[in-house]
PDB file of C-alpha atoms in Angstrom:
ATOM      1  CA  UNK A 184      11.771  10.795 -52.645  1.00  0.00           C
ATOM      2  CA  UNK A 185      13.771  10.148 -49.492  1.00  0.00           C
ATOM      3  CA  UNK A 186      16.539  12.544 -48.546  1.00  0.00           C
ATOM      4  CA  UNK A 187      19.660  10.339 -48.481  1.00  0.00           C
ATOM      5  CA  UNK A 188      21.711  12.814 -46.454  1.00  0.00           C
ATOM      6  CA  UNK A 189      19.113  12.788 -43.669  1.00  0.00           C
ATOM      7  CA  UNK A 190      19.084   8.974 -43.694  1.00  0.00           C
ATOM      8  CA  UNK A 191      22.881   8.796 -43.378  1.00  0.00           C
ATOM      9  CA  UNK A 192      22.801  11.028 -40.285  1.00  0.00           C
ATOM     10  CA  UNK A 193      20.398   8.752 -38.438  1.00  0.00           C
ATOM     11  CA  UNK A 194      22.184   6.180 -36.266  1.00  0.00           C
ATOM     12  CA  UNK A 195      21.718   2.525 -37.108  1.00  0.00           C
ATOM     13  CA  UNK A 196      20.121   0.268 -34.501  1.00  0.00           C
ATOM     14  CA  UNK A 197      23.225  -1.242 -32.987  1.00  0.00           C
ATOM     15  CA  UNK A 198      24.473  -2.239 -29.571  1.00  0.00           C
ATOM     16  CA  UNK A 199      27.919  -0.776 -30.277  1.00  0.00           C
ATOM     17  CA  UNK A 200      29.252   1.927 -32.544  1.00  0.00           C
ATOM     18  CA  UNK A 201      32.901   0.883 -32.836  1.00  0.00           C
ATOM     19  CA  UNK A 202      35.103  -2.193 -32.749  1.00  0.00           C
ATOM     20  CA  UNK A 203      36.561  -1.041 -29.415  1.00  0.00           C
ATOM     21  CA  UNK A 204      33.067  -0.862 -27.897  1.00  0.00           C
ATOM     22  CA  UNK A 205      32.346  -4.345 -29.270  1.00  0.00           C
ATOM     23  CA  UNK A 206      35.443  -5.756 -27.549  1.00  0.00           C
ATOM     24  CA  UNK A 207      34.441  -4.132 -24.245  1.00  0.00           C
ATOM     25  CA  UNK A 208      30.877  -5.455 -24.522  1.00  0.00           C
ATOM     26  CA  UNK A 209      32.217  -8.936 -25.327  1.00  0.00           C
ATOM     27  CA  UNK A 210      34.385  -8.941 -22.187  1.00  0.00           C
ATOM     28  CA  UNK A 211      31.405  -7.805 -20.096  1.00  0.00           C
ATOM     29  CA  UNK A 212      29.248 -10.590 -21.525  1.00  0.00           C
ATOM     30  CA  UNK A 213      31.946 -13.213 -20.804  1.00  0.00           C
ATOM     31  CA  UNK A 214      31.922 -12.185 -17.126  1.00  0.00           C
ATOM     32  CA  UNK A 215      28.115 -12.261 -16.917  1.00  0.00           C
ATOM     33  CA  UNK A 216      26.946 -14.910 -14.449  1.00  0.00           C
ATOM     34  CA  UNK A 217      24.451 -17.576 -15.453  1.00  0.00           C
ATOM     35  CA  UNK A 218      21.167 -18.064 -13.592  1.00  0.00           C
ATOM     36  CA  UNK A 219      22.612 -21.161 -11.894  1.00  0.00           C
ATOM     37  CA  UNK A 220      25.675 -19.212 -10.710  1.00  0.00           C
ATOM     38  CA  UNK A 221      23.417 -16.493  -9.337  1.00  0.00           C
ATOM     39  CA  UNK A 222      21.315 -19.054  -7.452  1.00  0.00           C
ATOM     40  CA  UNK A 223      24.473 -20.611  -5.948  1.00  0.00           C
ATOM     41  CA  UNK A 224      25.338 -17.192  -4.515  1.00  0.00           C
ATOM     42  CA  UNK A 225      21.761 -16.743  -3.269  1.00  0.00           C
ATOM     43  CA  UNK A 226      20.951 -14.097  -5.863  1.00  0.00           C
ATOM     44  CA  UNK A 227      17.731 -13.774  -7.845  1.00  0.00           C
ATOM     45  CA  UNK A 228      17.977 -14.036 -11.653  1.00  0.00           C
ATOM     46  CA  UNK A 229      16.415 -11.184 -13.614  1.00  0.00           C
ATOM     47  CA  UNK A 230      12.732 -12.219 -13.883  1.00  0.00           C
ATOM     48  CA  UNK A 231      12.249 -10.308 -17.132  1.00  0.00           C
ATOM     49  CA  UNK A 232      14.991 -12.268 -18.915  1.00  0.00           C
ATOM     50  CA  UNK A 233      14.421 -15.645 -17.260  1.00  0.00           C
ATOM     51  CA  UNK A 234      11.166 -17.549 -17.394  1.00  0.00           C
ATOM     52  CA  UNK A 235      11.445 -20.867 -15.540  1.00  0.00           C
ATOM     53  CA  UNK A 236       8.523 -22.361 -17.464  1.00  0.00           C
ATOM     54  CA  UNK A 237      10.334 -21.945 -20.788  1.00  0.00           C
ATOM     55  CA  UNK A 238      14.031 -21.692 -19.845  1.00  0.00           C
ATOM     56  CA  UNK A 239      14.191 -23.990 -16.815  1.00  0.00           C
ATOM     57  CA  UNK A 240      14.367 -27.742 -16.790  1.00  0.00           C
TER      58      UNK A 240
END
């Protein structure tokens, strides 16, 4: 039988742990530049997150 107390102590898989952190993360994501905006400023999009063969037109 699983020890419930031990399970409660383990953190859940979550990007944020509080509503305040969620608001901060949301503001950061709103300011995040798109791949097109990066290219306009002669920057390279993150190759791990952007695959031109599947995401590009």
